[in-house]
Tab-separated table of C-alpha atoms and ligand atoms in Angstrom:
chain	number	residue	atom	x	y	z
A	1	UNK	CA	21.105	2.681	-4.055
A	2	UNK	CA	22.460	6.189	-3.055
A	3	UNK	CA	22.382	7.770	-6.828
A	4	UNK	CA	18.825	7.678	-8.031
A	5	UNK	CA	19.169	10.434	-10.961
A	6	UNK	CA	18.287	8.524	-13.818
A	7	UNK	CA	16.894	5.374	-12.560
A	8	UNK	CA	13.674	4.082	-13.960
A	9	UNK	CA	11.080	3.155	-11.066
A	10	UNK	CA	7.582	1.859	-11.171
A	11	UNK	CA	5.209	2.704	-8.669
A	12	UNK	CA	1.518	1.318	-8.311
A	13	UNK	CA	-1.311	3.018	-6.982
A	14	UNK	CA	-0.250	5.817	-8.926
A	15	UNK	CA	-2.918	7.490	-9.317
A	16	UNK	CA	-3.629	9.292	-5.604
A	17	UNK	CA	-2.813	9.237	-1.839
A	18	UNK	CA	0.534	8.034	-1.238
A	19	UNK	CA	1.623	6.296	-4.746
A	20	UNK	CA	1.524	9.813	-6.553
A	21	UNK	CA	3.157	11.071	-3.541
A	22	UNK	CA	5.838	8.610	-4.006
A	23	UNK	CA	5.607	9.347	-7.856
A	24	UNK	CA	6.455	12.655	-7.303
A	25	UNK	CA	9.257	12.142	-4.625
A	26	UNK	CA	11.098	9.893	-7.134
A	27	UNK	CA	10.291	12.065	-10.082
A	28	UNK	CA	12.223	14.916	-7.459
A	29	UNK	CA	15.101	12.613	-7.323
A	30	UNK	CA	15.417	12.556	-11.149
A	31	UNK	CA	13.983	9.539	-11.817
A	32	UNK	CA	12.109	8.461	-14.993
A	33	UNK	CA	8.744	7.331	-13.893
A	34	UNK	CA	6.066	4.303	-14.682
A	35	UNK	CA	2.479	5.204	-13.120
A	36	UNK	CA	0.208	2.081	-12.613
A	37	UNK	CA	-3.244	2.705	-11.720
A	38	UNK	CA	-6.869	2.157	-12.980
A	39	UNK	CA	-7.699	5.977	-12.993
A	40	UNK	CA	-5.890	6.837	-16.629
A	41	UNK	CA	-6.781	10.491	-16.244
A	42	UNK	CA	-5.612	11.040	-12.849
A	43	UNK	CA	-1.749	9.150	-13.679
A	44	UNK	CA	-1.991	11.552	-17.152
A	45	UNK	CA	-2.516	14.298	-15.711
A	46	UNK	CA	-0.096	13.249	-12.872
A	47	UNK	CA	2.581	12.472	-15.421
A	48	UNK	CA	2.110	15.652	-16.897
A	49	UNK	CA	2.676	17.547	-14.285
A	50	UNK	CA	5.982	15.599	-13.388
A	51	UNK	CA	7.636	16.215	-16.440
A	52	UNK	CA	6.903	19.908	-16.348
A	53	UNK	CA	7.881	20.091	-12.823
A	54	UNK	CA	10.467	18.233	-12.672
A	55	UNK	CA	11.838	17.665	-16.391
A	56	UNK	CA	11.546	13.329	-15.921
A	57	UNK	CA	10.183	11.031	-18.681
A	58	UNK	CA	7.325	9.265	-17.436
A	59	UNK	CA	5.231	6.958	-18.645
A	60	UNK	CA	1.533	5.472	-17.804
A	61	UNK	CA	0.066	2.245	-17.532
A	62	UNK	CA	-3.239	2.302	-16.524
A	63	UNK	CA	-4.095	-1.469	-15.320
A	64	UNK	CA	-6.517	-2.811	-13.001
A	65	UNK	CA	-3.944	-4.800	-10.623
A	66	UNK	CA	-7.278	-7.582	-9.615
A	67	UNK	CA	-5.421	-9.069	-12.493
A	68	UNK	CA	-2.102	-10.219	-11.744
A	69	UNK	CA	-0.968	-10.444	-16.219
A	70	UNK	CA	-1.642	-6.798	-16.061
A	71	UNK	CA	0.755	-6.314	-12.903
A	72	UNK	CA	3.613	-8.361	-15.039
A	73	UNK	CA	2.392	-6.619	-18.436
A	74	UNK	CA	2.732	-2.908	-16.893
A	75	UNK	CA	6.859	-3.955	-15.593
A	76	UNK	CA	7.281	-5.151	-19.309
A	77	UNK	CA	5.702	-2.013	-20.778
A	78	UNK	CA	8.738	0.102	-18.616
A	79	UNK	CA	11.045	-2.301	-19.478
A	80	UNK	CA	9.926	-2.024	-23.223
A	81	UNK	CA	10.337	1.819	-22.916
A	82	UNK	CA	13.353	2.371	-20.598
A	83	UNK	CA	15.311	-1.042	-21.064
A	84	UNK	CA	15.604	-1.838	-17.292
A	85	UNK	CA	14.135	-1.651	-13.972
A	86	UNK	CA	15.713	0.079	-10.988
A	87	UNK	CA	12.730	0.376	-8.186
A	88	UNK	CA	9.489	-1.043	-8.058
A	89	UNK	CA	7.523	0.323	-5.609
A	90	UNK	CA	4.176	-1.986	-4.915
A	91	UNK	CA	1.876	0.705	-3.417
A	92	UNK	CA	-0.894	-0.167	-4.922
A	93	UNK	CA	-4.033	-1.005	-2.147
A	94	UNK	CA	-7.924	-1.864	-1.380
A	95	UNK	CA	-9.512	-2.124	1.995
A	96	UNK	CA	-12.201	-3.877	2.841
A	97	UNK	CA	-14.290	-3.274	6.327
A	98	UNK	CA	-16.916	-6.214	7.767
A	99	UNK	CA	-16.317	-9.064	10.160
A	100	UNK	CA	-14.460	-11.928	9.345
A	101	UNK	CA	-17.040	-14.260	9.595
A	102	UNK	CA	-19.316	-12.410	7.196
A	103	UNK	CA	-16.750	-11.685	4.511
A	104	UNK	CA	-17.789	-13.127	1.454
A	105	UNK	CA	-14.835	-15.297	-0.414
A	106	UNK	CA	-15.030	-13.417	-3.832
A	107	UNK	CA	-14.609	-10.123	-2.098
A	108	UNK	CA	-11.705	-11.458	0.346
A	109	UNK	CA	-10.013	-12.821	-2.938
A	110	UNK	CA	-10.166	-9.310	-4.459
A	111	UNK	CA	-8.399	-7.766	-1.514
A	112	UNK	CA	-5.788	-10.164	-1.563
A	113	UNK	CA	-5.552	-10.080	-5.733
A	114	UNK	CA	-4.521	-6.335	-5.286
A	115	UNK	CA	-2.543	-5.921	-1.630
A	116	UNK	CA	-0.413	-9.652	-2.302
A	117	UNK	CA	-1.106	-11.417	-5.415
A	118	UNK	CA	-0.571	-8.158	-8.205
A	119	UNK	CA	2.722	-7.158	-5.831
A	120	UNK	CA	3.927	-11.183	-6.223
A	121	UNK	CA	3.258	-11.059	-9.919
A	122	UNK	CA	5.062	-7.657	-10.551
A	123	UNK	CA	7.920	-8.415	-8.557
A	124	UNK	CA	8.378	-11.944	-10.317
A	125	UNK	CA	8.159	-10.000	-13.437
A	126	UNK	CA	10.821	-7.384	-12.385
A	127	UNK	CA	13.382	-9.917	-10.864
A	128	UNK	CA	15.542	-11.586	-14.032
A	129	UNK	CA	15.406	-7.358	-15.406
A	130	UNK	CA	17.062	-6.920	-11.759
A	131	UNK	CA	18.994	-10.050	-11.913
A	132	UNK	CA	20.881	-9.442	-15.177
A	133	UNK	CA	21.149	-5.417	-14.106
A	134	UNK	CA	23.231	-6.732	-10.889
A	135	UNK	CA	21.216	-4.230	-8.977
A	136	UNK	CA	17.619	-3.633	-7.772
A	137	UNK	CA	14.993	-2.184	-4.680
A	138	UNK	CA	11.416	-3.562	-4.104
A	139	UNK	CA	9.538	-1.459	-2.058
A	140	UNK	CA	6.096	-2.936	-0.345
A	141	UNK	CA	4.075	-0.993	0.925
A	142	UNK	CA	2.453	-2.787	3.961
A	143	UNK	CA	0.718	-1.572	6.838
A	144	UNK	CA	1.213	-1.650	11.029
A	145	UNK	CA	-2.123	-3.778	10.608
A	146	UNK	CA	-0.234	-6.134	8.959
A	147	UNK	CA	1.718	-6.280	12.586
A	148	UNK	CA	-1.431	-6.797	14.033
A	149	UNK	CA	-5.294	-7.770	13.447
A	150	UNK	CA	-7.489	-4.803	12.910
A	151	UNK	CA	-11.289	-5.836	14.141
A	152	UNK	CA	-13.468	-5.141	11.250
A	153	UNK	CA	-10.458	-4.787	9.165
A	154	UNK	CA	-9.176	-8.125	9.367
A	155	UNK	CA	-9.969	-8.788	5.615
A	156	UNK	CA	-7.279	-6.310	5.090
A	157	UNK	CA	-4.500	-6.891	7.717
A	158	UNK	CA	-4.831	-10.370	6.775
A	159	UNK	CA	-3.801	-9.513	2.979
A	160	UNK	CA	-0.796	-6.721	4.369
A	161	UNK	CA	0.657	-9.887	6.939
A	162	UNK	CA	0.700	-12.003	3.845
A	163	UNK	CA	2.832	-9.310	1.588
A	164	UNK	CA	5.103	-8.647	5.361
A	165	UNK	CA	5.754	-12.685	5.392
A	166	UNK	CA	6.844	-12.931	1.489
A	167	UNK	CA	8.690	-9.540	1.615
A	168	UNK	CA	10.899	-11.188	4.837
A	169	UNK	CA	11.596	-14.444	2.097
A	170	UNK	CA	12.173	-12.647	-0.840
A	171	UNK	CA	14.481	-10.093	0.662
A	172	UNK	CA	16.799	-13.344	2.299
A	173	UNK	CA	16.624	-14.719	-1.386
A	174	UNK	CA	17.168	-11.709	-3.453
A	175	UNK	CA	20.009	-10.732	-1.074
A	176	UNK	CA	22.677	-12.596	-3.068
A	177	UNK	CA	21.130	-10.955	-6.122
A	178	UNK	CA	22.292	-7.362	-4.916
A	179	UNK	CA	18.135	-6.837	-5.129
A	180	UNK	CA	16.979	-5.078	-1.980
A	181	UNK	CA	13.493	-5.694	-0.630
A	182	UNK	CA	12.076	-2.776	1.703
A	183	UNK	CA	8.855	-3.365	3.745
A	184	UNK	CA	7.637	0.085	4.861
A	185	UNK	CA	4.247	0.056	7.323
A	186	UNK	CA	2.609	3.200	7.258
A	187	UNK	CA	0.102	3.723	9.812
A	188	UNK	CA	-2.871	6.372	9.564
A	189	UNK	CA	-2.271	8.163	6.098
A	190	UNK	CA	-3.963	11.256	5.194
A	191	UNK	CA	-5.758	10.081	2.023
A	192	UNK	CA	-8.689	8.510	0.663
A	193	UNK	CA	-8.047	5.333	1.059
A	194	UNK	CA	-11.302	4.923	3.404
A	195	UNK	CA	-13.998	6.401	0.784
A	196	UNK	CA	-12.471	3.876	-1.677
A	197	UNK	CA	-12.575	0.619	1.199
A	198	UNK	CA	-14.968	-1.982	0.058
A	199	UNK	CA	-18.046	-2.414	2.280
A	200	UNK	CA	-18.463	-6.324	3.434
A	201	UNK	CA	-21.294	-6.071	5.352
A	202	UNK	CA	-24.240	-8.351	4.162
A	203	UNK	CA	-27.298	-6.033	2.686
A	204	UNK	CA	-24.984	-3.037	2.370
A	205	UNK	CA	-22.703	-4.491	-0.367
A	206	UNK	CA	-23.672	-1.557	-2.763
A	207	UNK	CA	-22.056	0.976	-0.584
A	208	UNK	CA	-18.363	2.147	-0.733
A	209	UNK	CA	-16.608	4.056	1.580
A	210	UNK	CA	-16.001	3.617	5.387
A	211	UNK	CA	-17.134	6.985	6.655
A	212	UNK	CA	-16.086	6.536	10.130
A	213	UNK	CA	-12.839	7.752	10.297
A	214	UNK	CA	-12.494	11.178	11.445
A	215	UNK	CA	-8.854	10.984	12.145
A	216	UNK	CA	-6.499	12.004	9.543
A	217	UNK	CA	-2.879	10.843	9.763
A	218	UNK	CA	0.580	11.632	8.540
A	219	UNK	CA	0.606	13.469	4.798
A	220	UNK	CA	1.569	11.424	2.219
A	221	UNK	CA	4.592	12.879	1.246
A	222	UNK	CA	5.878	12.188	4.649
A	223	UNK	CA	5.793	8.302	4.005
A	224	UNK	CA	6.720	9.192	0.289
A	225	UNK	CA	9.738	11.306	1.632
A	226	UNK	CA	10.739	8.270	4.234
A	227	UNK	CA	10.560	5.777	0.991
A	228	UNK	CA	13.274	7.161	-0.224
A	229	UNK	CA	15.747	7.429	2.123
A	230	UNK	CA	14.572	3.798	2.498
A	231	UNK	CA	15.686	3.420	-1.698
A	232	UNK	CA	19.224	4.876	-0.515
A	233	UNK	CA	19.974	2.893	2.527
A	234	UNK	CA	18.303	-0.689	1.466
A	235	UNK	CA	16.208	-0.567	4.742
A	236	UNK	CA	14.677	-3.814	5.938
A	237	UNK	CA	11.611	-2.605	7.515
A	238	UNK	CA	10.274	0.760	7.824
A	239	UNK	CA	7.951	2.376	10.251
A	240	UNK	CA	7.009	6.588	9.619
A	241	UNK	CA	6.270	7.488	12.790
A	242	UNK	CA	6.995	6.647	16.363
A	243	UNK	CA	3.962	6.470	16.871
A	244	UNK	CA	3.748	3.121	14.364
A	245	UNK	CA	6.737	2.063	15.760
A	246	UNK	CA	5.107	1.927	19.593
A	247	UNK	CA	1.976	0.555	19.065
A	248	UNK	CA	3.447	-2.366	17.062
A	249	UNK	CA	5.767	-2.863	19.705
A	250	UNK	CA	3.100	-2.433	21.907
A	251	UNK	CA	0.708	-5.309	20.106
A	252	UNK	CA	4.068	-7.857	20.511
A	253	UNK	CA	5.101	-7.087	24.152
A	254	UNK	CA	1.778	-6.869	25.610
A	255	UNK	CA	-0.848	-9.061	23.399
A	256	UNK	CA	-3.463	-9.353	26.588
A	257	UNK	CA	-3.568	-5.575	26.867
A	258	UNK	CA	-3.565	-4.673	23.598
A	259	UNK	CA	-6.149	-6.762	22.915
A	260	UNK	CA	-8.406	-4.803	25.698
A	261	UNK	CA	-7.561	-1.713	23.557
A	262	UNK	CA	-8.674	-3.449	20.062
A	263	UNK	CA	-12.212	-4.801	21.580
A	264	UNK	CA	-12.522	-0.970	22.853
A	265	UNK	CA	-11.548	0.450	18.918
A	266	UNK	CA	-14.272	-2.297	17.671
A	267	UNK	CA	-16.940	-1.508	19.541
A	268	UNK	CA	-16.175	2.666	19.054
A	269	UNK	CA	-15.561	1.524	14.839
A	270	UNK	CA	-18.461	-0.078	14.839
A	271	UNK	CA	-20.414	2.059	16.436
A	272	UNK	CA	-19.306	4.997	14.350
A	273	UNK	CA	-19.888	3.098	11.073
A	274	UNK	CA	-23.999	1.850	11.895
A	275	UNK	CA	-24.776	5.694	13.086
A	276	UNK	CA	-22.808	7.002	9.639
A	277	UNK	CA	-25.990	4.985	7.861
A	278	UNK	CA	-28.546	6.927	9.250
A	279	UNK	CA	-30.542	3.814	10.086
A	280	UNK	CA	-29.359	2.017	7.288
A	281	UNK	CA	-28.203	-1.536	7.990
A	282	UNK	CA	-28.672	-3.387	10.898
A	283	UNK	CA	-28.382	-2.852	14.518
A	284	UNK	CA	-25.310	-4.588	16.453
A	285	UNK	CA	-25.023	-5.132	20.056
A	286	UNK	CA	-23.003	-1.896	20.539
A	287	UNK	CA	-25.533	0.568	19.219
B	301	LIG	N1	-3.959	5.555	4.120
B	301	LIG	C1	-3.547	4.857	5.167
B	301	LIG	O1	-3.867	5.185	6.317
B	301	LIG	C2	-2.624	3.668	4.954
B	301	LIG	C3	-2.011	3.118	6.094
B	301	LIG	C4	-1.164	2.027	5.937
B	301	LIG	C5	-0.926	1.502	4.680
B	301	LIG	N2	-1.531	2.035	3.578
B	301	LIG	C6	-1.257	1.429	2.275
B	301	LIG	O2	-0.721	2.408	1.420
B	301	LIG	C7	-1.032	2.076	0.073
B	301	LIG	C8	-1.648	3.284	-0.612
B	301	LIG	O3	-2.843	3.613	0.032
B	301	LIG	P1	-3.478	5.086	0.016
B	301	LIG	O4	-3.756	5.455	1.417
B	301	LIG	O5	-2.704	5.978	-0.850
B	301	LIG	O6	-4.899	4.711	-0.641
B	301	LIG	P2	-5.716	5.371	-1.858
B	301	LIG	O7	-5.649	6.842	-1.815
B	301	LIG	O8	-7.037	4.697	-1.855
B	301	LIG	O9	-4.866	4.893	-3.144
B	301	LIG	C9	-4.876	3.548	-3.551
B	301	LIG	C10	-4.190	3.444	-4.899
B	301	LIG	O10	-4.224	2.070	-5.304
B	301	LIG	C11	-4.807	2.007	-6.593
B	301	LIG	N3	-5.586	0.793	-6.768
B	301	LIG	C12	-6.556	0.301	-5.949
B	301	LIG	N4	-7.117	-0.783	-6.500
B	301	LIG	C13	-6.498	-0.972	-7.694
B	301	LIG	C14	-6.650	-1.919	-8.744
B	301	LIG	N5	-7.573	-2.903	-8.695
B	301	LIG	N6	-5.858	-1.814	-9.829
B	301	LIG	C15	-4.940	-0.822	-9.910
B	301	LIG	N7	-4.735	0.098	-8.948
B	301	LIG	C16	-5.524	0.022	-7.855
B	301	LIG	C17	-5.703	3.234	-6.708
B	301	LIG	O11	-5.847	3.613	-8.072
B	301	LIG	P3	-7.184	3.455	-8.968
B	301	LIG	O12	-8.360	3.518	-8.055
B	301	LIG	O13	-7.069	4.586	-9.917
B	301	LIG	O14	-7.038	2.130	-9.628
B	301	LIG	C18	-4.880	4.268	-5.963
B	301	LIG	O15	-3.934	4.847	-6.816
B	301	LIG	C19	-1.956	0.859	0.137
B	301	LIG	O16	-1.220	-0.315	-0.086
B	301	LIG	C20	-2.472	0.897	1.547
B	301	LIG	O17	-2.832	-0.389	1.976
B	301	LIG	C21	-2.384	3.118	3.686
């Protein structure tokens, strides 16, 4: 897709971090623009600011994505408006942070509702707009821990390998379709995507937030900025930094080592999370 003044995109997750990033990268490119988020100030006042800036229609849809109707109902609402579909960019994302075997189901289910079932349900919905157009790009935004199991995270890279392994089938089957699907795998962002991770640790269900990570990552509108290209070339798979690219590699070639390395980020994670309590929660074996 090498033109994309004019095209309408939708992008989830709207609202902060790297969706408004990518908002405002397409919105750059001349793009009209569909925000999808919960937060219906942030993606107004986000909206706003794109069509001042940048002189692009936009338009909001402020849905909570847990619910897969609202996913489909916010790609009608831009179809409604703008007649087609050109890009739909699933962004939208929820960690959650506790051991596997402590996870409860409902909140496992909620991860997966927003990081694979809402992106299933708005690309289904965007497909026969695509179809009859002759032309289309799904972007899914995935993670490098959806390359490999994140300790303590696993709630999480088990929801981003799910989206990896129905992007690989739906980009074979759309292929024919002239419908490109992009998988991109950022890996440490520079957003808030850790105060917002859901807490699955039994007794400390009331807390949000994983307050552990000190390190930062690549800006958003570095990934946003690589998205795009991606839009252009119909890129298969997308990594943002070299980084990424190596430690993935790294997690395939050498699964023994790596593994050495992942018990060592546990025990340092877990660590870092019980002493961010301030005696809050209970003591683990590393502490
Ligand atoms: N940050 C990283 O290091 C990193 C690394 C790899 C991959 N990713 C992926 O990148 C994507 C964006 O993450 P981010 O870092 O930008 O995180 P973020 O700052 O927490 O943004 C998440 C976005 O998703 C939206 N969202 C969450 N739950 C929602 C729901 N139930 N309904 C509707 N929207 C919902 C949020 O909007 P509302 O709260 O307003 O609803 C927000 O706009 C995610 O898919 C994430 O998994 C992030």
């Amino acid at each position: 897709m090498k033109e994309l003044h004019g095209r309408v995109a939708l992008v989830t997750g709207a609202s902060r971090g790297i969706g408004a990033a990518i908002a405002e990268a397409l919105a750059g490119e001349g793009c009209r623009v569909a925000l999808v988020a919960r937060s219906e100030e942030a993606l107004n006042t986000l909206a706003d600011r794109l069509s001042n800036r940048y002189g692009v229609e936009t338009l909001i849809c402020p849905a909570d994505l847990r619910d897969e109707a609202q996913a489909a109902a916010a790609v009608e609402s831009t179809v409604a408006r703008w007649g087609r579909i050109d890009i739909l960019i699933n962004n939208a994302g929820a960690g959650i942070y506790g051991d596997m075997a402590e996870l409860v189901a409902d909140d496992l289910r909620a991860t997966f509702d927003v990081n694979f079932f809402a992106p299933m349900a708005a690309m289904r919905a965007a497909v026969p707009h695509m179809r009859r157009q002759g032309d289309g790009v799904i972007v899914n935004i995935g993670s490098i821990v959806g390359k490999f199991s994140q300790p303590l995270g696993g709630g999480y890279s088990a929801s981003k390998f799910a989206l990896h392994g129905a992007s690989g089938a739906a980009r074979a089957e759309l292929k024919s379709d002239n419908i490109a699907v992009v998988l991109v795998c950022p890996g440490l962002t520079n957003t808030d995507f850790a105060t917002h991770t859901h807490i699955g640790v039994p007794g400390l269900e009331d807390m949000q937030g994983e307050r552990h990570a000190p390190l930062r990552g690549v800006p958003p509108a570095r990934v946003a900025r690589r998205v795009i290209k991606a839009i252009r070339r119909r890129e298969r798979e997308v990594y943002i930094t070299l980084f990424d690219r190596l430690v993935v590699l790294g997690a395939q070639m050498l699964p023994g080592f790596f593994e050495w390395g992942l018990l060592l980020a546990t025990s340092i994670r877990r660590r870092r999370f019980s002493q961010s309590l301030g005696g809050r929660g209970r003591k683990t074996a590393d502490d």
